[in-house]
Amino acid sequence: MPDTITITDNRTGKKYEIPVHDGMISATDLRQIKTSEEDFGLGSYDPGFMNTAACTSRVTYIDGDKGILRYRGYPIEELAEKSTYLETAYLVLYGELPTKAQLDDWTYNITHHSILHENIKKFIDGFHHDAHPMSILISTVAALSTFYSEAKNIFDPESRQKQTYRLVAKMPTIAAFAYRHSIGMPFAYPDNDLSYTGNFLNMLFKMTELKYQPHPVLERALDVLFILHADHEQNISTNVMRGIGSAHSDPYCSVAGAAAALYGPLHGGANEQVLRMLNEIGHKDKVPGFIQKVKAGEGRLMGFGHRVYKNYDPRAKIIKKVAYEVFDVKGRNPLLEIALELEKIALEDEYFVKRKLYPNVDFYSGLIYQSMGLPIDMFPVLFAIARTIGWIAHWQEMLLDPEQKNKIARPRQIYKGAQKRPYVPLSQRK
Ligand code: CMC
């Protein structure tokens, strides 16, 4: 059977044979379907990209119905159990697990790019004490572009490599400095003896001790959380990264844009909103009333639902396990009871069952972060640190893809505004 479909245009009676590749038709193939010579040709309308692929990719595979997530072919469950964040980051970027020598080199380069230029501290100092750390992160990562002007050489592989080291290395430092600024504490500098997440905990929590020793369970828990957040194919922030990158902006400005998209409560800001929601509910007994309100259309159950996962989010399963490991060290988070009750009721309730709404990655991650001593508004920042490698991998893939090269991301629109009309002088306007 040929891999084509035949479209009959009932407006003209003409038939068109359109090739099908990978279960998709090319939207530009529709352009030949016209009612007249002047007709621009048929298009497709898809607000929110519900059924449109904008690229081919080899980074991450998701099967939403089966609850499958794989980075470069490796199941997320295996990576969460056996890998480390830096090893996974290497895999996401380069496509293969590193050899020992490659991992050592990668780790060395990330570790040795974590210090920020001293002037950056001045920017951070300039932010108001209650500035949201995600806003500080977004602004500061964009400001990095003023320090590394060679970053605009996006087609130079060496420059791309250098900016990659810097971005992956400096995101935790910026994030930790934003946190220390918010609590009025002096900045803690990176410690090169520690792991990626161990050092991040050091920069967040070091007080007067000479050497900070991260708790191994918390260090590993954070590492697993970072692995789970490293990439998620064409989500909104990655799409923004590709979109900005398609205009050939430098990677710092592109990451700032991607992080801005991540900040939104429907995306990476959801982990923060889950905690605010649990606090608002306040007690297990109030869960049924809250569910009623959600069903009546008064807000959403944050941390539930996903555009792609319609069965379960495999990351949520792993996170729930990690949560209990952290609670064993730090004590049970009092909000856990409310979360468990919400999950139980929602999973039985017809409204949620019918719409295939399940807990997503953000439902439990916030409880873990809170138990580790992080304030709620730092949660999206943690997501951004981990996702940086995914953004870079997609940005690079887009830049090097012959089908994407020099193609600026530019959707079409259906114009329904006013037709041509003459300018009305101010004195004649009603
Ligand atoms: N609570 C209540 N109802 C919901 C929820 C929710 N969390 N999510 C979707 N619905 C309803 C929605 O009202 C709609 O109902 P109806 O058909 O009656 O109009 C139906 O389910 C389909 O919703 P949708 O908005 O068309 O679904 P979507 O695939 O476009 O949205 C989503 C996905 C994640 C934006 C949405 O589920 C949501 O807003 N969830 C809460 C925010 C959240 O937890 N975001 C984190 C996502 S995971 C991390 C990441 O990758 O960003």
Short mmCIF file of N, CA and C and ligand atoms in Angstrom, two decimals, residues 48 50 229 232 235-237 262 264-271 273-274 294-295 297 299-310 313 315 351-352 354-363 383 387, ligand 1:
data_model
loop_
_atom_site.label_atom_id
_atom_site.label_comp_id
_atom_site.label_asym_id
_atom_site.label_seq_id
_atom_site.Cartn_x
_atom_site.Cartn_y
_atom_site.Cartn_z
N GLY A 48 -2.23 26.14 19.88
CA GLY A 48 -1.66 25.31 20.95
C GLY A 48 -0.92 24.10 20.43
N MET A 50 -1.83 21.35 18.91
CA MET A 50 -2.40 20.11 19.42
C MET A 50 -2.03 18.90 18.54
N HIS A 229 14.10 15.81 35.17
CA HIS A 229 13.71 17.07 34.54
C HIS A 229 14.60 17.47 33.37
N HIS A 232 12.24 16.94 27.96
CA HIS A 232 10.88 16.43 27.78
C HIS A 232 10.35 16.78 26.41
N ASN A 235 8.15 20.48 24.69
CA ASN A 235 7.31 21.25 25.63
C ASN A 235 7.46 22.74 25.30
N ILE A 236 6.67 23.58 25.97
CA ILE A 236 6.64 24.99 25.60
C ILE A 236 8.00 25.68 25.73
N SER A 237 8.76 25.40 26.82
CA SER A 237 10.03 26.12 26.97
C SER A 237 11.04 25.67 25.91
N LEU A 262 9.22 28.59 31.02
CA LEU A 262 9.14 27.57 32.07
C LEU A 262 8.49 28.12 33.34
N GLY A 264 5.98 29.90 33.81
CA GLY A 264 4.51 29.96 33.83
C GLY A 264 3.90 28.83 34.66
N PRO A 265 2.80 29.12 35.38
CA PRO A 265 2.19 28.10 36.26
C PRO A 265 1.65 26.88 35.54
N LEU A 266 1.43 26.97 34.22
CA LEU A 266 0.96 25.77 33.52
C LEU A 266 2.12 24.88 33.11
N HIS A 267 3.34 25.38 33.24
CA HIS A 267 4.53 24.60 32.87
C HIS A 267 5.35 24.38 34.13
N GLY A 268 6.59 24.85 34.16
CA GLY A 268 7.48 24.55 35.29
C GLY A 268 7.12 25.29 36.57
N GLY A 269 6.27 26.31 36.45
CA GLY A 269 5.83 27.02 37.65
C GLY A 269 4.77 26.23 38.41
N ALA A 270 4.36 25.08 37.85
CA ALA A 270 3.29 24.31 38.50
C ALA A 270 3.75 23.74 39.85
N ASN A 271 5.04 23.39 39.97
CA ASN A 271 5.50 22.82 41.25
C ASN A 271 5.30 23.82 42.40
N GLN A 273 3.01 26.19 42.36
CA GLN A 273 1.56 26.34 42.56
C GLN A 273 0.97 25.16 43.33
N VAL A 274 1.55 23.97 43.17
CA VAL A 274 1.05 22.80 43.91
C VAL A 274 1.17 23.07 45.41
N VAL A 294 -12.83 22.69 41.87
CA VAL A 294 -12.10 22.47 40.61
C VAL A 294 -13.08 21.98 39.55
N LYS A 295 -13.96 21.06 39.96
CA LYS A 295 -14.93 20.50 38.99
C LYS A 295 -15.91 21.56 38.51
N GLY A 297 -15.11 24.41 37.82
CA GLY A 297 -14.38 25.33 36.94
C GLY A 297 -13.68 26.45 37.69
N GLY A 299 -10.69 27.13 39.01
CA GLY A 299 -9.26 26.80 39.13
C GLY A 299 -8.99 25.36 38.74
N ARG A 300 -7.70 25.05 38.65
CA ARG A 300 -7.28 23.71 38.25
C ARG A 300 -6.60 23.01 39.42
N LEU A 301 -6.59 21.70 39.33
CA LEU A 301 -5.85 20.92 40.31
C LEU A 301 -4.40 20.92 39.84
N MET A 302 -3.58 21.75 40.48
CA MET A 302 -2.21 21.91 40.01
C MET A 302 -1.42 20.62 40.25
N GLY A 303 -0.51 20.31 39.30
CA GLY A 303 0.24 19.06 39.40
C GLY A 303 -0.53 17.88 38.84
N PHE A 304 -1.65 18.16 38.19
CA PHE A 304 -2.44 17.11 37.54
C PHE A 304 -2.61 17.43 36.07
N GLY A 305 -2.61 16.38 35.27
CA GLY A 305 -2.88 16.56 33.84
C GLY A 305 -1.60 16.79 33.06
N HIS A 306 -1.63 16.40 31.82
CA HIS A 306 -0.47 16.61 30.94
C HIS A 306 -0.93 16.53 29.50
N ARG A 307 -0.34 17.37 28.66
CA ARG A 307 -0.71 17.35 27.25
C ARG A 307 -0.39 15.99 26.61
N VAL A 308 0.69 15.38 27.03
CA VAL A 308 1.12 14.15 26.36
C VAL A 308 0.74 12.89 27.16
N TYR A 309 1.00 12.89 28.47
CA TYR A 309 0.71 11.69 29.25
C TYR A 309 -0.79 11.59 29.52
N LYS A 310 -1.40 10.51 29.07
CA LYS A 310 -2.83 10.34 29.30
C LYS A 310 -3.08 9.04 30.07
N ASP A 313 2.26 9.72 34.39
CA ASP A 313 3.53 10.37 34.12
C ASP A 313 4.60 9.52 34.80
N ARG A 315 7.54 9.96 35.44
CA ARG A 315 8.41 10.72 36.36
C ARG A 315 7.75 10.84 37.73
N TYR A 351 -14.76 12.99 36.91
CA TYR A 351 -14.29 14.18 36.18
C TYR A 351 -12.84 13.98 35.73
N PHE A 352 -12.00 13.52 36.65
CA PHE A 352 -10.57 13.38 36.37
C PHE A 352 -10.30 12.12 35.53
N LYS A 354 -12.36 10.63 33.40
CA LYS A 354 -12.82 10.83 32.03
C LYS A 354 -11.83 11.68 31.21
N ARG A 355 -11.24 12.65 31.86
CA ARG A 355 -10.30 13.54 31.15
C ARG A 355 -8.86 13.03 31.20
N LYS A 356 -8.67 11.84 31.76
CA LYS A 356 -7.34 11.22 31.87
C LYS A 356 -6.34 12.15 32.55
N LEU A 357 -6.74 12.66 33.71
CA LEU A 357 -5.88 13.57 34.46
C LEU A 357 -5.20 12.79 35.59
N TYR A 358 -3.89 12.71 35.53
CA TYR A 358 -3.09 11.97 36.52
C TYR A 358 -2.06 12.91 37.12
N PRO A 359 -1.50 12.54 38.29
CA PRO A 359 -0.45 13.40 38.86
C PRO A 359 0.73 13.49 37.88
N ASN A 360 1.25 14.68 37.70
CA ASN A 360 2.42 14.84 36.83
C ASN A 360 3.67 15.06 37.68
N VAL A 361 4.79 15.31 37.02
CA VAL A 361 6.09 15.41 37.70
C VAL A 361 6.07 16.45 38.82
N ASP A 362 5.22 17.47 38.66
CA ASP A 362 5.24 18.57 39.63
C ASP A 362 4.45 18.29 40.89
N PHE A 363 3.65 17.21 40.89
CA PHE A 363 2.76 17.02 42.04
C PHE A 363 3.54 16.74 43.33
N PHE A 383 13.85 23.44 38.49
CA PHE A 383 13.42 22.85 37.22
C PHE A 383 14.29 23.43 36.08
N ARG A 387 16.68 21.55 33.33
CA ARG A 387 16.20 21.55 31.94
C ARG A 387 17.17 22.25 30.98
N1 CMC B 1 -7.39 20.36 36.84
C1 CMC B 1 -8.68 20.35 36.42
N2 CMC B 1 -9.07 20.18 35.16
C2 CMC B 1 -8.10 20.03 34.26
C3 CMC B 1 -6.73 20.02 34.60
C4 CMC B 1 -6.39 20.19 35.95
N3 CMC B 1 -5.12 20.19 36.35
N4 CMC B 1 -5.98 19.85 33.48
C5 CMC B 1 -6.86 19.74 32.46
N5 CMC B 1 -8.13 19.84 32.93
C6 CMC B 1 -9.37 19.72 32.15
C7 CMC B 1 -9.63 20.95 31.31
O1 CMC B 1 -10.41 21.88 31.99
C8 CMC B 1 -10.33 20.34 30.12
O2 CMC B 1 -11.64 20.08 30.51
P1 CMC B 1 -12.85 20.26 29.43
O3 CMC B 1 -12.58 19.23 28.36
O4 CMC B 1 -14.08 20.02 30.21
O5 CMC B 1 -12.74 21.66 28.93
C9 CMC B 1 -9.65 18.99 29.93
O6 CMC B 1 -9.16 18.64 31.24
C10 CMC B 1 -8.46 19.04 28.95
O7 CMC B 1 -7.60 20.08 29.37
P2 CMC B 1 -6.63 20.87 28.41
O8 CMC B 1 -6.27 22.16 29.05
O9 CMC B 1 -7.21 20.88 27.04
O10 CMC B 1 -5.39 19.87 28.39
P3 CMC B 1 -3.97 20.23 27.90
O11 CMC B 1 -3.39 18.95 27.45
O12 CMC B 1 -3.98 21.34 26.93
O13 CMC B 1 -3.27 20.79 29.24
C11 CMC B 1 -1.93 21.07 31.13
C12 CMC B 1 -2.20 20.22 29.89
C13 CMC B 1 -0.67 20.51 31.82
C14 CMC B 1 -1.64 22.52 30.72
C15 CMC B 1 -3.15 21.00 32.07
O14 CMC B 1 -3.44 19.66 32.41
C16 CMC B 1 -2.96 21.84 33.35
O15 CMC B 1 -3.21 23.04 33.32
N6 CMC B 1 -2.50 21.20 34.47
C17 CMC B 1 -2.24 21.92 35.68
C18 CMC B 1 -0.87 22.62 35.60
C19 CMC B 1 0.25 21.62 35.71
O16 CMC B 1 0.28 20.78 36.59
N7 CMC B 1 1.25 21.80 34.83
C20 CMC B 1 2.47 20.97 34.84
C21 CMC B 1 2.58 20.09 33.66
S1 CMC B 1 3.87 18.86 33.88
C22 CMC B 1 5.34 19.76 33.86
C23 CMC B 1 5.68 20.28 32.53
O17 CMC B 1 6.13 19.49 31.68
O18 CMC B 1 5.46 21.47 32.30
#
